[in-house]
Short mmCIF file of C-alpha atoms and ligand atoms in Angstrom, two decimals:
data_model
loop_
_atom_site.label_atom_id
_atom_site.label_comp_id
_atom_site.label_asym_id
_atom_site.label_seq_id
_atom_site.Cartn_x
_atom_site.Cartn_y
_atom_site.Cartn_z
CA MET A 1 -33.17 -19.10 -7.44
CA SER A 2 -30.08 -19.20 -9.62
CA LYS A 3 -26.80 -20.53 -8.36
CA GLN A 4 -24.53 -17.88 -6.88
CA VAL A 5 -21.23 -16.98 -8.49
CA SER A 6 -18.46 -17.10 -5.92
CA SER A 7 -15.49 -14.77 -5.65
CA ILE A 8 -12.01 -15.79 -6.73
CA ARG A 9 -9.73 -17.42 -4.17
CA GLY A 10 -7.32 -14.91 -2.66
CA MET A 11 -9.33 -11.91 -3.87
CA SER A 12 -11.57 -10.33 -1.30
CA ASP A 13 -14.19 -7.67 -1.05
CA VAL A 14 -13.58 -4.78 1.30
CA LEU A 15 -16.91 -4.35 3.06
CA PRO A 16 -18.52 -1.04 4.05
CA GLU A 17 -17.66 -1.64 7.71
CA ASP A 18 -13.98 -1.85 6.76
CA THR A 19 -13.69 0.87 4.13
CA PRO A 20 -13.52 3.76 6.63
CA LEU A 21 -10.22 2.39 7.94
CA TRP A 22 -8.95 1.85 4.39
CA GLN A 23 -9.90 5.42 3.48
CA TYR A 24 -8.30 6.76 6.62
CA ILE A 25 -4.99 4.96 6.01
CA GLU A 26 -4.96 5.79 2.29
CA GLY A 27 -5.71 9.39 3.26
CA VAL A 28 -2.77 9.54 5.67
CA LEU A 29 -0.44 8.08 3.02
CA LYS A 30 -1.60 10.55 0.36
CA THR A 31 -1.42 13.55 2.64
CA VAL A 32 2.05 12.64 3.84
CA VAL A 33 3.61 11.97 0.42
CA GLN A 34 2.04 15.11 -1.00
CA SER A 35 3.47 17.10 1.88
CA TYR A 36 6.90 16.09 0.55
CA GLY A 37 6.06 17.28 -2.97
CA TYR A 38 5.29 13.90 -4.57
CA HIS A 39 2.72 13.73 -7.39
CA GLU A 40 0.28 10.98 -8.23
CA LEU A 41 0.71 8.92 -11.38
CA ARG A 42 -1.99 6.49 -12.52
CA VAL A 43 -1.13 3.67 -14.88
CA PRO A 44 -3.19 0.76 -16.27
CA VAL A 45 -3.49 -2.45 -14.28
CA VAL A 46 -2.64 -4.43 -17.42
CA GLU A 47 0.68 -4.21 -19.26
CA ARG A 48 2.54 -6.23 -21.85
CA THR A 49 3.96 -9.36 -20.23
CA GLU A 50 7.38 -8.46 -21.59
CA LEU A 51 7.49 -5.35 -19.39
CA PHE A 52 7.38 -7.39 -16.19
CA LYS A 53 9.73 -10.06 -17.50
CA ARG A 54 12.28 -7.43 -18.32
CA SER A 55 11.86 -5.27 -15.26
CA ILE A 56 11.27 -7.76 -12.47
CA GLY A 57 13.56 -10.37 -14.00
CA GLU A 58 12.97 -13.89 -15.29
CA VAL A 59 14.55 -15.64 -12.32
CA THR A 60 12.20 -14.33 -9.65
CA ASP A 61 9.22 -15.77 -7.79
CA ILE A 62 6.95 -13.23 -9.43
CA VAL A 63 7.87 -13.97 -13.04
CA GLU A 64 8.49 -17.68 -12.60
CA LYS A 65 5.22 -18.52 -10.91
CA GLU A 66 3.08 -15.65 -9.71
CA MET A 67 1.92 -13.70 -12.76
CA TYR A 68 -1.62 -13.57 -14.11
CA THR A 69 -0.75 -13.79 -17.78
CA PHE A 70 -3.22 -14.23 -20.63
CA SER A 71 -3.59 -13.63 -24.35
CA ASP A 72 -6.03 -10.96 -25.43
CA ARG A 73 -8.25 -11.37 -28.49
CA ASN A 74 -5.41 -10.21 -30.67
CA ASP A 75 -3.04 -12.82 -29.22
CA GLU A 76 -0.96 -10.30 -27.34
CA SER A 77 0.48 -11.62 -24.11
CA LEU A 78 -0.73 -9.34 -21.32
CA THR A 79 -0.26 -9.52 -17.56
CA LEU A 80 -2.13 -8.07 -14.60
CA ARG A 81 0.43 -5.93 -12.81
CA PRO A 82 2.12 -7.76 -9.92
CA GLU A 83 3.76 -4.54 -8.68
CA GLY A 84 3.86 -0.86 -9.51
CA THR A 85 7.42 0.08 -10.40
CA ALA A 86 7.50 -1.45 -13.90
CA GLY A 87 4.43 0.47 -15.04
CA ILE A 88 5.71 3.69 -13.51
CA VAL A 89 9.03 3.39 -15.33
CA ARG A 90 7.29 2.45 -18.59
CA ALA A 91 4.97 5.45 -18.28
CA GLY A 92 7.81 7.72 -17.22
CA ILE A 93 9.89 6.85 -20.26
CA GLY A 94 6.95 6.80 -22.68
CA ASN A 95 5.63 10.18 -21.58
CA GLY A 96 9.00 11.88 -21.41
CA LEU A 97 8.78 12.38 -17.66
CA LEU A 98 12.24 11.08 -16.95
CA TYR A 99 14.39 12.49 -19.71
CA ASN A 100 16.79 14.95 -18.05
CA GLN A 101 14.20 15.52 -15.35
CA LYS A 102 13.69 14.74 -11.74
CA GLN A 103 10.38 13.27 -10.63
CA LYS A 104 8.85 12.45 -7.28
CA LEU A 105 5.85 10.21 -7.84
CA TRP A 106 3.35 8.04 -6.03
CA LEU A 107 0.86 5.44 -7.15
CA THR A 108 -1.69 3.26 -5.47
CA GLY A 109 -3.97 0.45 -6.54
CA PRO A 110 -4.48 -3.29 -6.80
CA MET A 111 -1.68 -5.72 -7.67
CA PHE A 112 -2.10 -9.35 -8.69
CA ARG A 113 0.03 -12.37 -7.86
CA TYR A 114 -0.86 -16.03 -8.14
CA GLU A 115 0.34 -17.01 -4.68
CA LYS A 116 -0.91 -19.47 -2.09
CA PRO A 117 -3.52 -17.38 -0.28
CA GLN A 118 -3.07 -17.10 3.47
CA LYS A 119 -3.14 -14.42 6.13
CA GLY A 120 -1.35 -11.36 4.75
CA ARG A 121 -0.85 -12.96 1.34
CA TYR A 122 -3.53 -12.57 -1.30
CA ARG A 123 -3.91 -12.84 -5.07
CA GLN A 124 -5.30 -9.36 -5.39
CA PHE A 125 -3.79 -6.96 -2.88
CA TYR A 126 -3.20 -3.25 -2.68
CA GLN A 127 0.04 -1.36 -2.65
CA PHE A 128 0.94 2.25 -2.13
CA ASP A 129 4.13 3.09 -4.05
CA VAL A 130 6.47 6.04 -3.80
CA GLU A 131 9.25 6.51 -6.35
CA ALA A 132 11.84 9.18 -7.07
CA PHE A 133 13.75 9.53 -10.34
CA GLY A 134 16.87 11.49 -11.18
CA TYR A 135 18.40 11.65 -7.72
CA GLU A 136 21.70 10.01 -7.08
CA GLY A 137 22.71 11.04 -3.57
CA PRO A 138 21.66 9.43 -0.31
CA ASP A 139 19.47 12.42 0.60
CA ILE A 140 16.56 11.05 -1.44
CA ASP A 141 17.05 7.58 0.11
CA ALA A 142 16.78 9.24 3.51
CA GLU A 143 13.76 11.29 2.48
CA LEU A 144 11.88 8.23 1.23
CA ILE A 145 12.55 6.42 4.48
CA MET A 146 11.55 9.49 6.48
CA ILE A 147 8.25 9.59 4.58
CA SER A 148 7.50 6.03 5.61
CA ALA A 149 8.55 6.70 9.20
CA ARG A 150 6.20 9.68 9.33
CA VAL A 151 3.32 7.53 8.11
CA TRP A 152 3.95 4.92 10.81
CA LYS A 153 4.12 7.65 13.43
CA LEU A 154 0.86 9.27 12.36
CA LEU A 155 -0.81 5.86 12.42
CA GLY A 156 0.55 5.15 15.88
CA LEU A 157 2.55 2.12 14.71
CA ASP A 158 5.69 1.53 16.71
CA ALA A 159 6.28 -2.17 16.14
CA LEU A 160 8.10 -1.72 12.84
CA GLU A 161 11.81 -2.26 12.53
CA LEU A 162 13.81 -0.78 9.67
CA GLN A 163 16.30 -3.17 8.11
CA LEU A 164 18.83 -1.65 5.81
CA ASN A 165 21.48 -2.87 3.42
CA SER A 166 23.54 -1.76 0.46
CA LEU A 167 24.07 -3.90 -2.61
CA GLY A 168 26.84 -1.79 -4.10
CA THR A 169 26.97 -1.42 -7.86
CA PRO A 170 26.43 -4.23 -10.37
CA GLU A 171 30.15 -4.06 -11.21
CA SER A 172 31.17 -4.45 -7.59
CA ARG A 173 28.82 -7.41 -7.28
CA VAL A 174 30.62 -9.47 -9.88
CA THR A 175 33.22 -10.78 -7.45
CA TYR A 176 30.60 -11.20 -4.74
CA ARG A 177 28.41 -13.22 -7.08
CA ALA A 178 31.32 -15.49 -7.94
CA GLU A 179 32.10 -15.95 -4.26
CA LEU A 180 28.47 -16.81 -3.51
CA ILE A 181 28.34 -19.38 -6.30
CA GLU A 182 31.52 -20.94 -4.99
CA TYR A 183 30.21 -20.98 -1.41
CA PHE A 184 26.81 -22.46 -2.22
CA SER A 185 28.26 -24.94 -4.73
CA ALA A 186 30.40 -26.33 -1.93
CA HIS A 187 27.16 -27.05 -0.02
CA LYS A 188 25.07 -28.24 -2.92
CA ASP A 189 23.38 -31.06 -0.99
CA GLU A 190 22.06 -28.62 1.56
CA LEU A 191 20.25 -26.47 -0.99
CA ASP A 192 16.49 -26.71 -1.52
CA ASP A 193 15.37 -27.56 -5.07
CA GLU A 194 14.56 -24.01 -6.03
CA SER A 195 17.93 -22.79 -4.82
CA GLN A 196 19.70 -25.55 -6.75
CA ALA A 197 17.98 -24.35 -9.89
CA ARG A 198 18.83 -20.71 -9.25
CA LEU A 199 22.41 -21.18 -8.10
CA LEU A 200 24.11 -20.24 -11.34
CA ARG A 201 21.52 -17.90 -12.80
CA ASN A 202 20.80 -15.75 -9.78
CA PRO A 203 22.84 -16.74 -6.72
CA MET A 204 21.81 -13.71 -4.66
CA ARG A 205 18.23 -15.00 -4.65
CA LEU A 206 19.43 -17.89 -2.51
CA LEU A 207 19.94 -15.49 0.37
CA ASP A 208 16.21 -14.82 0.19
CA SER A 209 15.21 -18.47 0.53
CA LYS A 210 12.75 -19.06 3.34
CA HIS A 211 13.50 -22.80 3.37
CA PRO A 212 14.29 -23.87 6.97
CA LYS A 213 17.17 -26.13 5.97
CA MET A 214 18.90 -23.22 4.23
CA GLN A 215 18.91 -20.78 7.12
CA ALA A 216 22.18 -21.75 8.81
CA LEU A 217 23.88 -21.84 5.43
CA ILE A 218 22.59 -18.38 4.56
CA GLU A 219 23.67 -17.06 7.93
CA ALA A 220 27.26 -18.11 7.26
CA ALA A 221 27.35 -16.99 3.62
CA PRO A 222 29.72 -14.23 2.42
CA ARG A 223 28.31 -10.79 3.10
CA ILE A 224 27.70 -8.21 0.43
CA THR A 225 28.66 -5.41 2.80
CA ASP A 226 32.21 -6.78 2.73
CA HIS A 227 32.30 -6.26 -1.03
CA LEU A 228 31.09 -2.70 -1.45
CA ASP A 229 32.95 -0.39 -3.81
CA ASN A 230 34.20 2.81 -2.19
CA GLU A 231 31.51 5.06 -3.62
CA SER A 232 28.72 2.76 -2.54
CA ALA A 233 30.23 2.45 0.92
CA GLU A 234 30.29 6.24 1.12
CA HIS A 235 26.70 6.46 -0.13
CA PHE A 236 25.62 3.92 2.49
CA ALA A 237 27.47 5.75 5.25
CA GLY A 238 25.87 9.01 4.10
CA LEU A 239 22.41 7.48 4.30
CA GLN A 240 23.07 6.09 7.77
CA GLU A 241 24.23 9.48 8.94
CA LEU A 242 21.12 11.21 7.58
CA LEU A 243 18.87 8.62 9.22
CA GLY A 244 20.74 9.04 12.49
CA GLY A 245 20.25 12.80 12.27
CA ALA A 246 16.53 12.26 11.69
CA GLY A 247 16.31 9.98 14.72
CA ILE A 248 15.32 6.94 12.65
CA LYS A 249 16.60 3.69 14.10
CA PHE A 250 17.70 0.91 11.77
CA LYS A 251 19.49 -2.38 11.71
CA VAL A 252 21.95 -3.28 8.96
CA ASN A 253 20.93 -6.67 7.60
CA SER A 254 23.54 -7.83 5.14
CA ARG A 255 21.32 -10.66 3.95
CA LEU A 256 18.62 -8.33 2.70
CA VAL A 257 19.03 -8.50 -1.08
CA ARG A 258 17.41 -8.05 -4.46
CA GLY A 259 18.92 -10.40 -6.96
CA LEU A 260 18.66 -8.26 -10.06
CA ASP A 261 21.40 -6.52 -11.97
CA TYR A 262 19.77 -3.13 -12.12
CA TYR A 263 19.37 -2.92 -8.36
CA SER A 264 22.08 -0.95 -6.69
CA ARG A 265 23.05 0.36 -3.32
CA THR A 266 20.22 0.96 -0.85
CA VAL A 267 17.67 -1.72 -0.06
CA PHE A 268 15.42 -1.68 2.98
CA GLU A 269 12.44 -3.32 4.54
CA TRP A 270 10.14 -2.41 7.42
CA VAL A 271 9.29 -5.58 9.29
CA THR A 272 7.11 -6.42 12.25
CA ASP A 273 6.75 -9.45 14.48
CA LYS A 274 3.05 -8.73 15.02
CA LEU A 275 1.71 -10.26 11.81
CA GLY A 276 3.04 -13.81 11.99
CA ALA A 277 4.81 -15.17 8.95
CA GLN A 278 3.94 -12.22 6.68
CA GLY A 279 5.98 -9.65 8.60
CA ALA A 280 7.31 -7.53 5.72
CA VAL A 281 5.06 -4.50 5.56
CA CYS A 282 7.02 -2.16 3.32
CA SER A 283 10.04 -2.72 1.15
CA GLY A 284 12.09 -0.53 -1.07
CA GLY A 285 15.35 0.08 -2.77
CA ARG A 286 17.41 1.81 -5.37
CA TYR A 287 17.26 0.59 -8.96
CA ASP A 288 19.64 2.88 -10.78
CA GLY A 289 19.87 0.59 -13.82
CA LEU A 290 16.19 -0.04 -14.54
CA VAL A 291 15.25 3.02 -16.58
CA GLU A 292 18.08 2.36 -19.02
CA HIS A 293 17.32 -1.36 -19.00
CA LEU A 294 13.77 -0.53 -20.16
CA GLY A 295 14.97 1.70 -22.98
CA GLY A 296 15.19 5.11 -21.33
CA LYS A 297 18.17 7.31 -20.66
CA ALA A 298 20.19 6.15 -17.64
CA THR A 299 18.40 7.66 -14.63
CA PRO A 300 18.98 6.87 -10.96
CA ALA A 301 15.81 5.80 -9.18
CA ILE A 302 14.59 4.61 -5.82
CA GLY A 303 11.23 3.70 -4.36
CA TRP A 304 9.26 1.73 -1.83
CA ALA A 305 5.93 -0.05 -1.71
CA VAL A 306 3.78 -0.78 1.30
CA GLY A 307 1.22 -3.59 1.29
CA LEU A 308 -2.04 -2.04 2.45
CA GLU A 309 -3.64 -5.24 3.79
CA ARG A 310 -0.62 -5.84 6.01
CA LEU A 311 -0.47 -2.19 7.07
CA ILE A 312 -4.17 -2.21 7.93
CA GLU A 313 -3.87 -5.45 9.86
CA LEU A 314 -0.94 -4.00 11.79
CA TYR A 315 -3.03 -0.92 12.53
CA ARG A 316 -5.83 -3.13 13.85
CA VAL A 317 -3.66 -5.28 16.09
CA THR A 318 -2.00 -2.13 17.41
CA ASN A 319 -4.89 0.33 17.72
CA GLY A 320 -8.10 -1.67 17.49
CA ALA A 321 -10.92 -1.29 15.02
CA GLY A 322 -10.17 2.22 13.77
CA PRO A 323 -12.49 4.95 12.59
CA VAL A 324 -16.11 4.46 11.62
CA THR A 325 -18.15 6.71 9.38
CA ALA A 326 -21.54 7.51 10.84
CA PRO A 327 -23.98 10.21 9.77
CA ASP A 328 -24.18 13.42 11.72
CA ALA A 329 -27.93 13.26 11.38
CA TYR A 330 -30.58 10.78 10.27
CA LEU A 331 -33.74 12.40 8.99
CA VAL A 332 -36.97 10.73 10.06
CA ALA A 333 -39.89 11.94 7.96
CA VAL A 334 -43.40 10.82 8.87
CA GLY A 335 -46.38 11.50 6.64
CA ASP A 336 -46.67 12.56 3.01
CA ALA A 337 -45.95 16.25 3.51
CA ALA A 338 -42.80 15.51 5.51
CA ALA A 339 -41.62 12.84 3.07
CA ALA A 340 -42.05 15.34 0.23
CA GLN A 341 -39.96 17.89 2.11
CA ALA A 342 -37.25 15.55 3.45
CA LEU A 343 -34.83 15.51 0.50
CA LEU A 344 -34.95 19.28 0.15
CA PHE A 345 -34.51 19.87 3.86
CA ALA A 346 -31.42 17.61 3.86
CA GLU A 347 -30.04 19.54 0.84
CA MET A 348 -30.40 22.75 2.81
CA LEU A 349 -28.38 21.31 5.71
CA ARG A 350 -25.62 20.10 3.37
CA ASN A 351 -25.52 23.51 1.68
CA GLU A 352 -25.15 25.20 5.01
CA VAL A 353 -22.45 22.91 6.43
CA PRO A 354 -20.42 21.34 3.62
CA GLY A 355 -19.32 17.86 4.63
CA MET A 356 -22.16 17.33 7.08
CA ILE A 357 -23.45 13.79 6.65
CA VAL A 358 -27.22 13.73 6.54
CA GLU A 359 -28.89 10.42 5.81
CA VAL A 360 -32.49 10.71 4.68
CA ASN A 361 -34.92 7.96 5.51
CA CYS A 362 -35.91 6.85 2.04
CA GLY A 363 -38.72 4.40 1.45
CA GLY A 364 -41.10 5.55 4.21
CA GLY A 365 -42.00 3.45 7.23
CA SER A 366 -43.62 4.06 10.60
CA TYR A 367 -42.14 6.50 13.07
CA LYS A 368 -40.90 3.57 15.15
CA ALA A 369 -39.30 1.78 12.20
CA GLN A 370 -37.60 4.94 11.02
CA PHE A 371 -36.26 5.68 14.48
CA LYS A 372 -34.82 2.18 14.67
CA ARG A 373 -32.99 2.80 11.39
CA ALA A 374 -31.74 6.12 12.71
CA ASP A 375 -30.20 4.37 15.68
CA LYS A 376 -28.72 1.58 13.57
CA SER A 377 -27.11 4.10 11.22
CA GLY A 378 -24.90 5.26 14.08
CA ALA A 379 -26.07 8.86 13.58
CA ARG A 380 -25.35 11.36 16.31
CA VAL A 381 -28.82 12.86 16.14
CA ALA A 382 -32.19 12.01 14.71
CA LEU A 383 -34.10 14.81 12.97
CA ILE A 384 -37.84 14.45 13.11
CA LEU A 385 -40.01 15.95 10.44
CA GLY A 386 -43.81 15.42 10.75
CA GLU A 387 -46.88 17.13 9.36
CA GLN A 388 -46.83 19.73 12.11
CA GLU A 389 -43.11 20.50 11.79
CA VAL A 390 -43.42 21.04 8.05
CA GLU A 391 -46.27 23.44 8.59
CA SER A 392 -44.40 25.49 11.19
CA ARG A 393 -41.03 25.15 9.34
CA GLN A 394 -39.46 23.51 12.36
CA VAL A 395 -37.68 20.22 13.03
CA GLY A 396 -37.37 17.98 16.07
CA ILE A 397 -33.85 17.07 17.20
CA LYS A 398 -33.11 14.07 19.39
CA ALA A 399 -29.56 13.23 20.48
CA LEU A 400 -29.06 9.49 19.97
CA ARG A 401 -25.72 8.98 21.73
CA GLN A 402 -26.52 10.69 25.04
CA ASP A 403 -29.42 11.01 27.38
CA ALA A 404 -31.06 14.31 26.42
CA GLU A 405 -34.55 15.66 25.83
CA GLN A 406 -35.82 16.07 22.32
CA PHE A 407 -36.16 19.72 21.31
CA THR A 408 -37.51 21.66 18.37
CA VAL A 409 -35.82 24.42 16.36
CA ALA A 410 -36.62 26.49 13.30
CA TRP A 411 -35.21 25.11 10.02
CA GLU A 412 -32.63 27.90 9.75
CA LYS A 413 -31.24 26.95 13.15
CA ALA A 414 -31.15 23.18 12.53
CA ALA A 415 -27.60 22.91 11.12
CA ALA A 416 -26.10 24.80 14.05
CA ALA A 417 -28.14 22.72 16.51
CA ILE A 418 -26.91 19.46 14.90
CA THR A 419 -23.30 20.65 15.03
CA SER A 420 -23.52 21.58 18.70
CA THR A 421 -25.27 18.38 19.79
CA GLU A 422 -22.80 15.75 21.02
P1 ATP B 1 6.97 -11.39 0.60
O1 ATP B 1 8.40 -11.67 0.94
O2 ATP B 1 6.07 -11.27 1.80
O3 ATP B 1 6.43 -12.29 -0.46
P2 ATP B 1 7.64 -9.51 -1.43
O4 ATP B 1 9.11 -9.37 -1.32
O5 ATP B 1 7.09 -10.38 -2.49
O6 ATP B 1 7.00 -9.91 -0.02
P3 ATP B 1 7.31 -6.88 -2.53
O7 ATP B 1 7.24 -7.40 -3.92
O8 ATP B 1 8.53 -6.17 -2.09
O9 ATP B 1 6.99 -8.07 -1.52
O10 ATP B 1 6.01 -6.00 -2.24
C1 ATP B 1 5.98 -4.93 -1.30
C2 ATP B 1 4.96 -5.18 -0.22
O11 ATP B 1 3.72 -5.61 -0.77
C3 ATP B 1 5.33 -6.27 0.76
O12 ATP B 1 6.16 -5.78 1.76
C4 ATP B 1 3.96 -6.67 1.30
O13 ATP B 1 3.55 -5.76 2.32
C5 ATP B 1 3.06 -6.50 0.12
N1 ATP B 1 2.77 -7.77 -0.54
C6 ATP B 1 3.55 -8.45 -1.42
N2 ATP B 1 2.91 -9.56 -1.85
C7 ATP B 1 1.70 -9.58 -1.25
C8 ATP B 1 0.56 -10.45 -1.29
N3 ATP B 1 0.54 -11.53 -2.07
N4 ATP B 1 -0.51 -10.15 -0.53
C9 ATP B 1 -0.52 -9.06 0.26
N5 ATP B 1 0.51 -8.20 0.34
C10 ATP B 1 1.61 -8.44 -0.40
MG1 MG B 2 6.50 -12.37 -2.56
#
């Protein structure tokens, strides 16, 4: 036997026993965003490296150390997308979707980051992204948050807390930035190495440091909310009022930041204490400067992204295993005549009741072996087709999940009988 090829660290397979829950959660997300009038956009998983450097920013964890970057055969530097927003903005500008237009978009798919794999942190992971372009007022900020709240509610998740902050405008951050640099410079010895390196280039990133020795320092740092310009303060108050009206609870966390110039005003994060260290499930914010920064016409924009692995894990710890997909019927066919008829008989059932799951026993086997497979498949009923049944155009029906006698019906009545058998 040849040596097996192993999978890549931090990149996992989602097995058939787990995909029903993935499909269910993806289905809820899609249905909800579409019920708000958002449209799907699909973009490639590979983009020019430059796109991410320019949009995410050079002084960030992602660009500094997490990107999967490689040269293609033509020596172009390409990168596997670490997040969705950059590609959406690139596609929006390139396809003329944003020019003097409003857009409500969503995207889902795999993202790639070279991180230290651990629970809730992988190298390939899935995000579901929602983004809105062309809207300035706080109503869209509220709508986006309401969308996420509706998803949590439908999934029965109540252990998520909404943390909210406003970053003001880039102009209003100039004095705040200077104050932060002054504050942290005065405590230079207490900074971790990374923070030392970032102090002058991107001081707001220091507020994001997870380093234990930095926490007290961060706690006492100047607060952005004390530096908001009037319009941003009004925008923030407007958002809070809309959320209050919608009955969505939140906590203002003035240390929740994004350190990049094109971020503005609203930032938020849904966090939980049920997932250990990786408690951020969904994060979002306004990036009014990004479209222009990437070469488009200045367009306000806001979005959020939820990490599906974390969302699914939260679903599991809250609600248990989740849905399973089992056939409605498993068709046992014994003997040549029955085997020859089985595929066609199953087609007839699917024609009659679209969506009915009928698994045909392929590959033969004894009656006993086939029945075992029927049980293992999780099917609600077993259908039994033998020589005699084929001749009389009938089928045996045996409920597998309750104690009930086997009975026989004519082929035309089989679909109805399957549907009404528990
Ligand atoms: P963290 O602080 O946990 O590293 P982040 O700020 O890097 O998160 P974002 O870039 O805002 O995360 O991504 C949005 C969401 O995507 C996160 O809230 C999280 O649910 C998920 N996510 C981010 N990185 C990973 C990863 N490596 N593995 C799994 N999920 C991830
Ligand atoms: Mg991260």
